[in-house]
CSV table of C-alpha atoms in Angstrom, one decimal:
chain,number,residue,atom,x,y,z
X,19,MET,CA,20.2,-46.9,48.1
X,20,ASN,CA,23.8,-47.7,49.1
X,21,LEU,CA,22.7,-50.3,51.7
X,22,LEU,CA,20.5,-52.2,49.2
X,23,PHE,CA,23.2,-52.0,46.6
X,24,LYS,CA,25.8,-53.7,48.9
X,25,LYS,CA,23.4,-56.4,50.0
X,26,ILE,CA,22.6,-57.5,46.5
X,27,ILE,CA,26.2,-57.5,45.1
X,28,PRO,CA,28.5,-58.1,48.1
X,29,ALA,CA,31.2,-59.9,46.1
X,30,LEU,CA,32.0,-56.9,43.9
X,31,SER,CA,35.2,-55.0,44.4
X,32,PRO,CA,35.0,-51.4,45.8
X,33,LEU,CA,36.0,-50.0,42.4
X,34,LYS,CA,33.4,-52.0,40.5
X,35,ILE,CA,30.8,-51.1,43.1
X,36,HIS,CA,31.6,-47.4,42.7
X,37,SER,CA,31.3,-47.7,38.9
X,38,LEU,CA,28.0,-49.4,39.1
X,39,LYS,CA,26.8,-46.8,41.6
X,40,HIS,CA,27.6,-44.1,39.1
X,41,CYS,CA,25.9,-45.9,36.2
X,42,LEU,CA,22.8,-46.6,38.2
X,43,PHE,CA,22.6,-43.0,39.3
X,44,VAL,CA,22.9,-41.8,35.7
X,45,PHE,CA,20.2,-44.3,34.6
X,46,VAL,CA,17.8,-43.3,37.4
X,47,PHE,CA,18.4,-39.6,36.7
X,48,SER,CA,17.8,-40.1,33.0
X,49,LEU,CA,14.5,-41.9,33.6
X,50,PHE,CA,13.4,-39.0,35.9
X,51,PHE,CA,14.4,-36.4,33.2
X,52,ILE,CA,12.5,-38.3,30.4
X,53,HIS,CA,9.5,-38.5,32.7
X,54,GLN,CA,9.5,-34.8,33.4
X,55,LEU,CA,10.0,-34.0,29.7
X,56,ALA,CA,7.0,-36.2,28.8
X,57,ILE,CA,4.9,-34.4,31.3
X,58,ALA,CA,5.9,-31.0,29.9
X,59,GLN,CA,5.2,-32.0,26.4
X,60,ASN,CA,2.0,-34.0,27.0
X,61,PRO,CA,0.4,-33.2,30.4
X,62,ILE,CA,-1.8,-36.0,31.6
X,63,THR,CA,-2.8,-34.9,35.1
X,64,ASP,CA,-5.4,-32.4,36.0
X,65,LEU,CA,-2.8,-30.5,38.0
X,66,ASN,CA,-0.6,-30.1,35.0
X,67,ARG,CA,-3.5,-29.1,32.8
X,68,ASN,CA,-4.5,-26.5,35.3
X,69,GLN,CA,-1.0,-25.2,35.5
X,70,ARG,CA,-0.8,-24.7,31.8
X,71,ILE,CA,-4.2,-23.0,31.7
X,72,ASP,CA,-3.2,-20.7,34.5
X,73,ARG,CA,-0.1,-19.6,32.7
X,74,PHE,CA,-2.0,-19.1,29.5
X,75,GLU,CA,-4.7,-17.1,31.2
X,76,PHE,CA,-2.2,-15.0,33.0
X,77,ALA,CA,-0.5,-14.0,29.7
X,78,SER,CA,-3.8,-13.2,28.1
X,79,ALA,CA,-4.9,-11.1,31.1
X,80,GLU,CA,-1.7,-9.0,30.7
X,81,THR,CA,-2.5,-8.6,27.0
X,82,ARG,CA,-6.1,-7.6,27.6
X,83,LEU,CA,-4.9,-5.1,30.2
X,84,SER,CA,-2.6,-3.5,27.7
X,85,PHE,CA,-5.3,-3.4,25.1
X,86,SER,CA,-7.7,-1.9,27.6
X,87,GLU,CA,-5.3,0.9,28.5
X,88,VAL,CA,-4.7,1.7,24.8
X,89,ALA,CA,-8.4,1.7,24.1
X,90,GLU,CA,-9.1,4.0,27.1
X,91,LYS,CA,-6.4,6.4,25.8
X,92,ILE,CA,-7.5,6.6,22.1
X,93,LEU,CA,-11.3,6.1,22.2
X,94,PRO,CA,-12.1,9.8,23.1
X,95,SER,CA,-10.2,10.9,20.0
X,96,VAL,CA,-12.0,8.8,17.5
X,97,VAL,CA,-15.4,10.1,16.2
X,98,SER,CA,-18.3,8.9,14.2
X,99,ILE,CA,-19.1,10.8,11.0
X,100,PHE,CA,-22.6,10.7,9.5
X,101,CYS,CA,-23.2,12.3,6.0
X,102,THR,CA,-26.0,13.0,3.6
X,103,LYS,CA,-24.7,12.8,0.1
X,104,VAL,CA,-25.7,12.2,-3.6
X,105,VAL,CA,-24.6,8.8,-4.7
X,106,LYS,CA,-24.4,7.6,-8.3
X,107,THR,CA,-25.9,4.1,-8.7
X,108,ASN,CA,-26.6,1.8,-11.6
X,109,ASN,CA,-30.0,0.9,-13.0
X,110,ASN,CA,-30.2,-2.4,-11.2
X,111,TRP,CA,-30.8,-0.7,-7.8
X,112,ASN,CA,-34.4,0.3,-8.0
X,113,SER,CA,-36.3,-1.2,-5.1
X,114,GLN,CA,-36.4,0.1,-1.5
X,115,ALA,CA,-34.7,-3.1,-0.4
X,116,ASP,CA,-31.9,-2.4,-2.8
X,117,GLU,CA,-31.5,1.1,-1.4
X,118,LEU,CA,-31.3,-0.3,2.1
X,119,GLU,CA,-28.6,-2.6,0.9
X,120,LEU,CA,-26.8,0.4,-0.6
X,121,HIS,CA,-27.1,2.2,2.7
X,122,LYS,CA,-25.1,-0.6,4.4
X,123,PHE,CA,-22.3,-0.5,1.8
X,124,PHE,CA,-21.8,2.9,0.4
X,125,SER,CA,-19.6,4.4,3.1
X,126,GLU,CA,-16.7,2.1,2.3
X,127,LYS,CA,-14.6,1.8,-0.9
X,128,TYR,CA,-14.1,-1.8,-1.9
X,129,PHE,CA,-12.0,-3.6,-4.5
X,130,ASP,CA,-14.1,-4.5,-7.5
X,131,PHE,CA,-17.3,-3.4,-5.7
X,132,PRO,CA,-19.9,-2.2,-8.3
X,133,ILE,CA,-20.8,1.3,-7.3
X,134,PRO,CA,-24.5,1.2,-7.4
X,135,ASN,CA,-28.7,6.2,-10.8
X,136,GLU,CA,-28.2,9.1,-8.6
X,137,VAL,CA,-29.9,8.9,-5.2
X,138,ARG,CA,-29.7,10.8,-1.9
X,139,GLN,CA,-28.3,8.5,0.8
X,140,LYS,CA,-27.1,8.6,4.3
X,141,GLY,CA,-23.8,7.1,5.2
X,142,SER,CA,-21.3,6.8,8.0
X,143,GLY,CA,-17.6,6.6,8.6
X,144,SER,CA,-15.0,7.5,11.2
X,145,GLY,CA,-12.6,10.3,11.9
X,146,ILE,CA,-9.7,11.3,14.3
X,147,ILE,CA,-9.6,14.5,16.2
X,148,VAL,CA,-6.2,16.0,15.4
X,149,THR,CA,-6.4,19.4,17.1
X,150,LYS,CA,-8.0,20.7,20.3
X,151,ASP,CA,-10.0,23.3,18.4
X,152,GLY,CA,-11.9,20.8,16.2
X,153,TYR,CA,-10.0,19.7,13.1
X,154,ILE,CA,-10.8,16.1,12.3
X,155,LEU,CA,-8.9,13.8,9.8
X,156,THR,CA,-10.9,11.3,7.8
X,157,ASN,CA,-11.0,9.6,4.4
X,158,LEU,CA,-12.1,11.5,1.3
X,159,HIS,CA,-14.7,8.9,0.3
X,160,VAL,CA,-16.4,9.3,3.6
X,161,VAL,CA,-17.3,13.0,3.1
X,162,GLU,CA,-17.0,13.4,-0.7
X,163,ASN,CA,-20.0,15.1,-2.2
X,164,ALA,CA,-21.6,15.4,1.2
X,165,GLU,CA,-24.4,17.9,1.5
X,166,MET,CA,-24.4,17.6,5.3
X,167,ILE,CA,-21.7,16.3,7.7
X,168,LEU,CA,-22.5,15.5,11.3
X,169,VAL,CA,-19.8,14.5,13.8
X,170,LYS,CA,-20.6,12.6,17.0
X,171,LEU,CA,-17.9,12.3,19.7
X,172,ALA,CA,-17.4,9.4,21.9
X,173,ASN,CA,-19.2,11.2,24.8
X,174,ASN,CA,-22.3,11.6,22.6
X,175,ARG,CA,-21.8,15.3,21.8
X,176,SER,CA,-22.8,16.1,18.2
X,177,PHE,CA,-21.5,18.9,15.9
X,178,LYS,CA,-22.2,20.0,12.4
X,179,ALA,CA,-19.0,19.9,10.4
X,180,THR,CA,-17.6,21.7,7.3
X,181,LEU,CA,-15.2,20.2,4.8
X,182,LYS,CA,-11.9,22.3,5.0
X,183,GLY,CA,-9.8,20.4,2.4
X,184,ALA,CA,-9.4,17.2,0.6
X,185,ASP,CA,-6.6,15.4,-1.2
X,186,PRO,CA,-7.7,12.7,-3.8
X,187,LEU,CA,-4.2,11.6,-4.3
X,188,THR,CA,-4.0,10.2,-0.8
X,189,GLU,CA,-7.7,9.7,-0.1
X,190,LEU,CA,-7.6,12.0,2.9
X,191,ALA,CA,-9.8,14.9,4.0
X,192,VAL,CA,-10.1,17.3,6.9
X,193,VAL,CA,-13.4,18.5,8.4
X,194,LYS,CA,-13.9,21.2,11.1
X,195,ILE,CA,-16.2,21.4,14.1
X,196,ALA,CA,-16.7,24.3,16.5
X,197,GLY,CA,-15.2,22.7,19.6
X,198,ASP,CA,-12.8,23.7,22.4
X,199,ASP,CA,-10.3,21.6,24.4
X,200,LEU,CA,-11.1,18.4,22.5
X,201,PRO,CA,-9.1,15.2,23.0
X,202,ALA,CA,-6.7,15.3,20.1
X,203,ALA,CA,-4.9,12.0,19.3
X,204,LYS,CA,-1.2,11.6,19.4
X,205,PHE,CA,0.6,10.4,16.3
X,206,GLY,CA,3.4,7.9,16.2
X,207,ASN,CA,6.2,7.3,13.7
X,208,SER,CA,4.8,5.0,11.0
X,209,ASP,CA,8.3,4.6,9.5
X,210,SER,CA,9.2,2.5,12.6
X,211,VAL,CA,6.3,0.1,12.3
X,212,LYS,CA,7.4,-3.5,12.2
X,213,ILE,CA,5.6,-6.5,10.6
X,214,GLY,CA,4.1,-8.6,13.3
X,215,GLU,CA,3.6,-5.9,16.0
X,216,TRP,CA,0.3,-5.6,17.7
X,217,VAL,CA,-2.2,-2.9,16.6
X,218,LEU,CA,-5.7,-1.8,17.5
X,219,ALA,CA,-8.3,-0.6,15.0
X,220,ILE,CA,-10.8,1.9,16.3
X,221,GLY,CA,-13.8,3.3,14.4
X,222,ASN,CA,-17.5,3.2,13.6
X,223,PRO,CA,-18.0,0.0,11.6
X,224,LEU,CA,-21.6,-0.7,10.5
X,225,GLU,CA,-22.6,2.3,12.7
X,226,LEU,CA,-21.3,0.4,15.8
X,227,ARG,CA,-19.7,3.4,17.4
X,228,SER,CA,-16.4,3.2,19.3
X,229,THR,CA,-15.6,-0.3,18.2
X,230,VAL,CA,-12.1,-1.6,19.0
X,231,THR,CA,-10.5,-4.6,17.3
X,232,ALA,CA,-7.0,-6.1,17.6
X,233,GLY,CA,-4.6,-7.7,15.2
X,234,ILE,CA,-1.1,-7.4,13.9
X,235,VAL,CA,0.7,-5.5,11.2
X,236,SER,CA,0.6,-8.1,8.3
X,237,ALA,CA,2.7,-6.1,5.8
X,238,ILE,CA,3.9,-2.6,5.0
X,239,GLY,CA,4.4,-0.7,1.8
X,240,ARG,CA,1.3,-2.1,0.1
X,241,ASP,CA,0.2,-0.7,-3.3
X,242,VAL,CA,-3.3,-2.1,-3.9
X,243,ASP,CA,-4.3,0.2,-6.7
X,244,ILE,CA,-7.5,1.8,-5.2
X,245,ILE,CA,-6.5,5.4,-6.1
X,246,ALA,CA,-7.3,5.8,-9.8
X,247,ASP,CA,-5.1,8.9,-10.4
X,248,ASN,CA,-1.7,8.1,-12.0
X,249,PHE,CA,-0.1,10.3,-9.3
X,250,GLY,CA,-2.0,8.6,-6.4
X,251,VAL,CA,0.2,7.8,-3.4
X,252,GLU,CA,-0.3,4.3,-2.1
X,253,ASN,CA,2.0,3.0,0.7
X,254,PHE,CA,-0.5,1.2,2.9
X,255,ILE,CA,0.0,-0.6,6.2
X,256,GLN,CA,-1.8,-4.0,6.0
X,257,THR,CA,-3.4,-5.4,9.1
X,258,ASP,CA,-5.6,-8.3,10.1
X,259,ALA,CA,-7.4,-6.2,12.7
X,260,THR,CA,-11.1,-6.4,11.8
X,261,ILE,CA,-12.2,-3.4,9.6
X,262,ASN,CA,-15.7,-3.2,8.1
X,263,PRO,CA,-17.8,-0.7,6.3
X,264,GLY,CA,-17.8,2.5,8.3
X,265,SER,CA,-14.3,2.0,9.7
X,266,SER,CA,-12.9,4.3,7.0
X,267,GLY,CA,-11.1,7.3,8.6
X,268,GLY,CA,-10.7,5.5,11.9
X,269,ALA,CA,-7.4,5.0,13.7
X,270,LEU,CA,-4.9,2.2,13.6
X,271,VAL,CA,-2.9,2.6,16.8
X,272,ASN,CA,0.2,0.9,18.4
X,273,LEU,CA,0.4,-0.3,22.0
X,274,LYS,CA,1.5,3.2,23.1
X,275,GLY,CA,-1.9,4.6,22.0
X,276,GLN,CA,-0.3,6.5,19.1
X,277,VAL,CA,-2.0,6.7,15.7
X,278,ILE,CA,0.2,5.0,13.1
X,279,GLY,CA,-2.4,4.7,10.3
X,280,ILE,CA,-5.7,5.9,9.0
X,281,ASN,CA,-8.0,2.9,8.2
X,282,THR,CA,-9.0,3.3,4.5
X,283,ALA,CA,-9.9,0.1,2.7
X,284,ILE,CA,-10.5,-3.6,3.0
X,285,ALA,CA,-9.7,-6.5,0.6
X,286,THR,CA,-13.1,-8.2,0.0
X,287,GLN,CA,-15.3,-9.8,-2.5
X,288,SER,CA,-18.4,-9.9,-0.2
X,289,GLY,CA,-18.3,-6.2,0.9
X,290,PHE,CA,-17.4,-7.2,4.4
X,291,TYR,CA,-14.2,-8.0,6.3
X,292,GLU,CA,-12.4,-11.1,4.9
X,293,GLY,CA,-9.1,-10.9,6.6
X,294,TYR,CA,-7.1,-7.8,5.7
X,295,GLY,CA,-7.5,-4.1,5.9
X,296,PHE,CA,-5.3,-1.2,4.7
X,297,ALA,CA,-4.3,2.0,6.5
X,298,ILE,CA,-2.6,5.2,5.3
X,299,PRO,CA,0.7,5.6,7.2
X,300,ALA,CA,0.6,8.3,9.9
X,301,ASN,CA,3.7,10.2,8.6
X,302,LEU,CA,2.1,10.7,5.2
X,303,ALA,CA,-1.3,11.6,6.8
X,304,LYS,CA,0.4,14.3,9.0
X,305,GLN,CA,2.1,16.0,6.1
X,306,VAL,CA,-1.2,16.0,4.1
X,307,MET,CA,-3.4,17.2,6.9
X,308,GLY,CA,-1.0,20.0,7.8
X,309,ASP,CA,-1.4,21.5,4.4
X,310,LEU,CA,-5.2,20.9,4.3
X,311,ILE,CA,-5.6,22.7,7.7
X,312,LYS,CA,-3.4,25.6,6.7
X,313,ILE,CA,-4.2,26.3,3.1
X,314,GLY,CA,-7.0,23.8,2.1
X,315,HIS,CA,-5.0,21.9,-0.4
X,316,VAL,CA,-1.7,20.0,-0.6
X,317,THR,CA,1.5,21.7,-1.8
X,318,ARG,CA,3.3,18.9,-3.6
X,319,CYS,CA,6.9,18.6,-4.7
X,320,TYR,CA,8.1,16.5,-7.6
X,321,LEU,CA,11.3,14.8,-8.8
X,322,GLY,CA,10.5,15.0,-12.5
X,323,ILE,CA,10.8,11.4,-13.6
X,324,SER,CA,8.6,8.5,-14.7
X,325,MET,CA,9.6,5.1,-13.4
X,326,GLN,CA,8.8,1.4,-13.0
X,327,ASP,CA,9.9,-1.4,-10.7
X,328,VAL,CA,12.9,-3.4,-12.0
X,329,ASN,CA,11.7,-7.0,-12.7
X,330,GLU,CA,13.6,-10.0,-14.1
X,331,ARG,CA,13.1,-8.9,-17.7
X,332,ILE,CA,14.4,-5.4,-17.1
X,333,ALA,CA,17.4,-6.8,-15.2
X,334,ARG,CA,18.2,-9.1,-18.1
X,335,ALA,CA,18.1,-6.2,-20.6
X,336,LEU,CA,20.3,-4.0,-18.4
X,337,GLY,CA,22.7,-6.7,-17.4
X,338,LEU,CA,22.0,-6.4,-13.7
X,339,GLU,CA,22.9,-9.2,-11.3
X,340,LYS,CA,19.4,-9.3,-9.8
X,341,PRO,CA,16.0,-7.6,-10.3
X,342,TYR,CA,16.1,-4.8,-7.8
X,343,GLY,CA,15.5,-1.0,-7.7
X,344,ILE,CA,13.5,1.5,-9.8
X,345,PHE,CA,14.1,1.9,-13.5
X,346,ILE,CA,14.0,5.6,-14.7
X,347,ASP,CA,11.9,5.7,-17.8
X,348,HIS,CA,12.1,9.4,-18.5
X,349,VAL,CA,13.6,12.5,-17.0
X,350,SER,CA,11.6,15.7,-17.6
X,351,GLU,CA,13.5,18.4,-19.3
X,352,ASP,CA,14.5,21.2,-16.8
X,353,GLY,CA,12.9,19.3,-14.0
X,354,PRO,CA,14.6,18.7,-10.6
X,355,ALA,CA,16.0,15.3,-11.6
X,356,HIS,CA,17.3,16.6,-14.9
X,357,LYS,CA,19.0,19.6,-13.3
X,358,ALA,CA,20.6,17.2,-10.8
X,359,GLY,CA,22.0,14.9,-13.5
X,360,LEU,CA,19.6,12.0,-13.4
X,361,ARG,CA,19.3,10.2,-16.7
X,362,GLU,CA,17.0,7.8,-18.5
X,363,LYS,CA,17.8,4.1,-17.8
X,364,ASP,CA,19.4,4.9,-14.5
X,365,VAL,CA,18.3,2.5,-11.8
X,366,LEU,CA,17.5,4.1,-8.5
X,367,ILE,CA,18.3,1.9,-5.5
X,368,ARG,CA,18.4,4.2,-2.5
X,369,VAL,CA,16.8,7.5,-1.3
X,370,ASN,CA,18.4,9.2,1.6
X,371,GLY,CA,20.1,5.9,2.4
X,372,LYS,CA,16.9,3.9,2.4
X,373,LYS,CA,16.7,1.0,0.0
X,374,VAL,CA,13.9,1.4,-2.5
X,375,ASN,CA,12.5,-1.5,-4.6
X,376,GLN,CA,8.9,-0.1,-5.2
X,377,GLY,CA,7.9,3.0,-7.0
X,378,ASN,CA,5.1,3.6,-4.5
X,379,ILE,CA,7.7,3.9,-1.7
X,380,ILE,CA,9.5,6.7,-3.6
X,381,GLN,CA,6.1,8.5,-4.2
X,382,SER,CA,5.4,8.2,-0.5
X,383,ILE,CA,8.8,9.6,0.5
X,384,ILE,CA,8.4,12.6,-1.9
X,385,ALA,CA,4.8,13.2,-0.7
X,386,GLN,CA,6.2,13.8,2.8
X,387,LYS,CA,8.6,16.5,1.6
X,388,LYS,CA,8.3,20.1,0.7
X,389,PRO,CA,9.5,22.0,-2.4
X,390,GLY,CA,13.1,23.0,-1.9
X,391,GLU,CA,14.1,20.0,0.2
X,392,LYS,CA,17.0,17.9,-0.9
X,393,LEU,CA,17.2,14.1,-1.5
X,394,LEU,CA,20.3,12.0,-1.8
X,395,LEU,CA,19.8,9.4,-4.5
X,396,SER,CA,21.9,6.3,-5.2
X,397,VAL,CA,21.6,5.1,-8.7
X,398,ILE,CA,23.2,2.4,-10.9
X,399,ARG,CA,24.4,3.8,-14.2
X,400,LYS,CA,26.1,1.4,-16.7
X,401,ARG,CA,26.7,-1.0,-13.8
X,402,ARG,CA,28.4,1.7,-11.6
X,403,THR,CA,26.8,3.1,-8.5
X,404,ILE,CA,26.8,6.9,-8.2
X,405,LYS,CA,25.3,9.4,-5.8
X,406,ILE,CA,23.2,12.4,-6.9
X,407,PHE,CA,21.8,15.3,-4.8
X,408,VAL,CA,18.5,16.6,-6.1
X,409,THR,CA,16.4,19.6,-4.9
X,410,LEU,CA,12.7,18.9,-5.1
X,411,GLY,CA,10.5,21.3,-7.1
X,412,GLU,CA,6.9,22.3,-6.7
X,413,ARG,CA,4.8,20.0,-9.0
X,414,PRO,CA,2.4,21.4,-11.5
X,415,PHE,CA,-0.6,19.2,-12.2
X,416,THR,CA,-2.1,18.6,-15.7
X,417,GLU,CA,-4.3,15.9,-17.1
X,418,ILE,CA,-4.6,15.1,-20.8
X,419,LYS,CA,-7.1,12.6,-22.2
X,420,ILE,CA,-6.2,10.7,-25.4
X,421,ALA,CA,-8.9,9.6,-27.9
X,422,GLN,CA,-8.8,6.1,-29.3
X,423,PRO,CA,-8.9,5.9,-33.2
X,424,LYS,CA,-9.6,2.6,-35.0
X,425,THR,CA,-7.7,0.8,-37.7
X,426,LYS,CA,-7.6,-2.7,-39.3
X,427,LYS,CA,-3.8,-3.1,-39.4
X,428,LYS,CA,-2.6,-5.7,-37.0
X,429,TYR,CA,0.8,-7.3,-36.1
X,430,ASP,CA,-0.1,-10.9,-35.2
X,431,ASN,CA,3.2,-11.9,-33.7
X,432,PHE,CA,3.5,-9.0,-31.3
X,433,GLY,CA,-0.2,-8.5,-30.6
X,434,PHE,CA,-0.9,-4.8,-31.2
X,435,LYS,CA,-2.5,-2.5,-33.8
X,436,VAL,CA,-0.8,0.8,-34.6
X,437,LYS,CA,-1.2,3.9,-36.8
X,438,THR,CA,1.3,6.6,-37.8
X,439,ILE,CA,1.1,9.9,-35.9
X,440,ASN,CA,0.4,12.6,-38.5
X,441,ARG,CA,-0.6,16.3,-38.1
X,442,SER,CA,-4.3,15.5,-38.2
X,443,LEU,CA,-4.1,12.7,-35.6
X,444,ALA,CA,-1.8,14.7,-33.4
X,445,ASN,CA,-4.3,17.6,-33.3
X,446,GLU,CA,-7.1,15.1,-32.5
X,447,LEU,CA,-5.0,13.7,-29.7
X,448,ARG,CA,-4.0,17.2,-28.5
X,449,GLN,CA,-0.3,16.2,-28.9
X,450,GLU,CA,2.5,18.4,-29.9
X,451,ILE,CA,4.5,15.4,-31.0
X,452,ARG,CA,4.6,14.7,-34.8
X,453,LYS,CA,6.4,11.3,-34.8
X,454,GLY,CA,6.0,7.8,-33.6
X,455,VAL,CA,3.0,5.4,-33.9
X,456,LEU,CA,-0.1,5.3,-31.9
X,457,VAL,CA,-1.1,1.9,-30.3
X,458,LEU,CA,-4.8,1.3,-31.1
X,459,GLU,CA,-5.3,-2.1,-29.6
X,460,VAL,CA,-3.4,-4.7,-27.6
X,461,GLU,CA,-4.4,-8.3,-27.6
X,462,GLN,CA,-4.5,-10.2,-24.3
X,463,PHE,CA,-1.6,-12.5,-23.5
X,464,SER,CA,0.4,-11.2,-26.5
X,465,PRO,CA,4.1,-10.1,-26.1
X,466,ALA,CA,2.9,-6.5,-26.2
X,467,HIS,CA,0.4,-7.2,-23.4
X,468,GLU,CA,3.0,-8.9,-21.3
X,469,ALA,CA,5.3,-5.9,-21.8
X,470,ASN,CA,2.5,-3.7,-20.4
X,471,ILE,CA,2.0,-1.7,-23.6
X,472,ARG,CA,-1.5,-0.2,-23.7
X,473,ALA,CA,-4.0,1.3,-26.2
X,474,ASN,CA,-3.3,5.0,-26.7
X,475,ASP,CA,0.4,4.6,-26.0
X,476,ILE,CA,2.7,6.4,-28.5
X,477,ILE,CA,5.8,4.4,-29.4
X,478,LEU,CA,8.7,6.7,-30.0
X,479,GLU,CA,11.7,4.3,-30.2
X,480,VAL,CA,12.5,0.6,-30.6
X,481,ASP,CA,16.0,-0.5,-29.5
X,482,GLU,CA,17.1,3.2,-29.6
X,483,LYS,CA,15.9,3.6,-33.2
X,484,LYS,CA,13.4,6.5,-33.6
X,485,ILE,CA,10.0,5.7,-35.1
X,486,THR,CA,9.0,8.1,-37.9
X,487,SER,CA,6.1,6.2,-39.4
X,488,GLN,CA,4.1,3.0,-39.3
X,489,TYR,CA,6.2,1.6,-42.2
X,490,ALA,CA,9.5,2.3,-40.3
X,491,PHE,CA,8.0,0.7,-37.2
X,492,GLU,CA,7.0,-2.5,-39.2
X,493,HIS,CA,10.4,-2.7,-40.8
X,494,ILE,CA,12.2,-2.5,-37.4
X,495,LEU,CA,9.9,-5.2,-35.9
X,496,LYS,CA,10.6,-7.6,-38.8
X,497,ASN,CA,14.4,-7.3,-38.1
X,498,LEU,CA,14.2,-8.0,-34.3
X,499,LYS,CA,15.8,-11.2,-33.3
X,500,PRO,CA,13.5,-13.9,-31.9
X,501,GLY,CA,13.6,-14.6,-28.1
X,502,LYS,CA,15.4,-11.3,-27.2
X,503,VAL,CA,14.2,-8.4,-25.0
X,504,TYR,CA,14.1,-5.0,-26.6
X,505,ILE,CA,13.5,-1.6,-25.0
X,506,LEU,CA,10.6,0.5,-26.4
X,507,LYS,CA,10.4,4.1,-25.5
X,508,LEU,CA,6.8,5.4,-25.4
X,509,LYS,CA,4.6,8.3,-24.4
X,510,ARG,CA,1.5,7.7,-22.2
X,511,GLN,CA,-0.7,10.6,-21.1
X,512,ASN,CA,2.1,13.1,-21.5
X,513,ASN,CA,4.6,10.9,-19.6
X,514,ILE,CA,7.5,9.0,-21.0
X,515,PHE,CA,7.9,5.3,-20.2
X,516,HIS,CA,10.1,2.4,-21.3
X,517,ARG,CA,8.7,-1.0,-21.9
X,518,PHE,CA,10.6,-4.2,-22.4
X,519,LEU,CA,9.3,-6.3,-25.3
X,520,GLU,CA,10.3,-9.9,-25.6
X,521,THR,CA,10.1,-11.0,-29.2
X,522,PRO,CA,8.3,-14.3,-29.8
X,523,SER,CA,10.4,-17.3,-30.8
X,524,TYR,CA,8.1,-18.0,-33.7
X,525,LYS,CA,8.7,-14.6,-35.3
């Protein structure tokens, strides 16, 4: 290069020659760099294509190897469950073909799936061996109302099983087989699960035993409203690993082969997998199954509050900087929260140092505790943050059904019908309360509907003014300022709630 350079430009001075040498070197190096960058971004030779494919296949092989090791570790612990049970169906399912279709679907619980007169059907699901002596964890809807339960292990051994306990508030159940030295699964810490991490789903989908699928954790802390009970605990792990009918009760595992969730439901309109499944976190499942194995039912503690998530409207009413935390609707008299000093309209923001922004998260935390355990609560009260220690109590369970009377009175601007609570109506409703108004009907898309006020709610206060009659209630409503948000205190199924009613601007 130097010889050629001197021959072409011999008349240049040594300094200029040196400068041109430097410039030419930079120019040639730049061309070489651009050329290599173009190859890396857009390979055009077979060699480069092969190199890229090799690297891709090598990475995939490592992933498959990891998955294979995990599958080998967990598969012996996941069982298939076959049941004979009585299923309630509707009158549209009459033919044998319809019953065959029902056979395919009944073993899974779906969102908005029409539960098909009463027939005897066979169904299947999955389960996880949790002790060497034969206790198996599964979903309640897999074994509920079963007349016969048969468990089949991965090695094809079959056992008759008995239902030892069930918990409708978490959709979990435990069955027992007469086995020895069975391969019990190991559980991981579901609180450490991260969005985006790899997981495997193992189960018996569509009676395809020992099926393994892979995906990632798509979300955590999901409340998808599939447990009808007001005290239901929903804190699901969401995954895109394929889950189908029959997967219920199967394992969701991390890449250490540890169970981090119990596969329970799928989001679907067709009845089959459409992208997302939901698993009960392992930490909650361990707490529940421990009680089911020992005493056959779950000993639950309670805080003694009713609550709702803080939204933008609640934040405005309370003067909060942003919508965050849990609004305390009511504190039960002489309950754990009341004894600890928690008050109505407090906003709960942390439990044991953990931020909380969803009521289902608090329910899940409490569901994993025992009566007598303590919690440290951080709450906002009148714009100041305070800390409160509370000792959890053992929760009694009661259920009261409220009848729905009818009336012709209607408040068009707010969108609900009401009636004064008198002695006769209170007795009919089995209520000790002798004040307030009963909500009879709520119109869709009205201010009352938007505030989540429902038929059978009993309104006790409006803007801290006690309601003594329908007339008093009407008078208060007429004097509310248009476009403002007012706090309504109400009773629903023996629980106290607060609702935030925005008055219409045309009032």
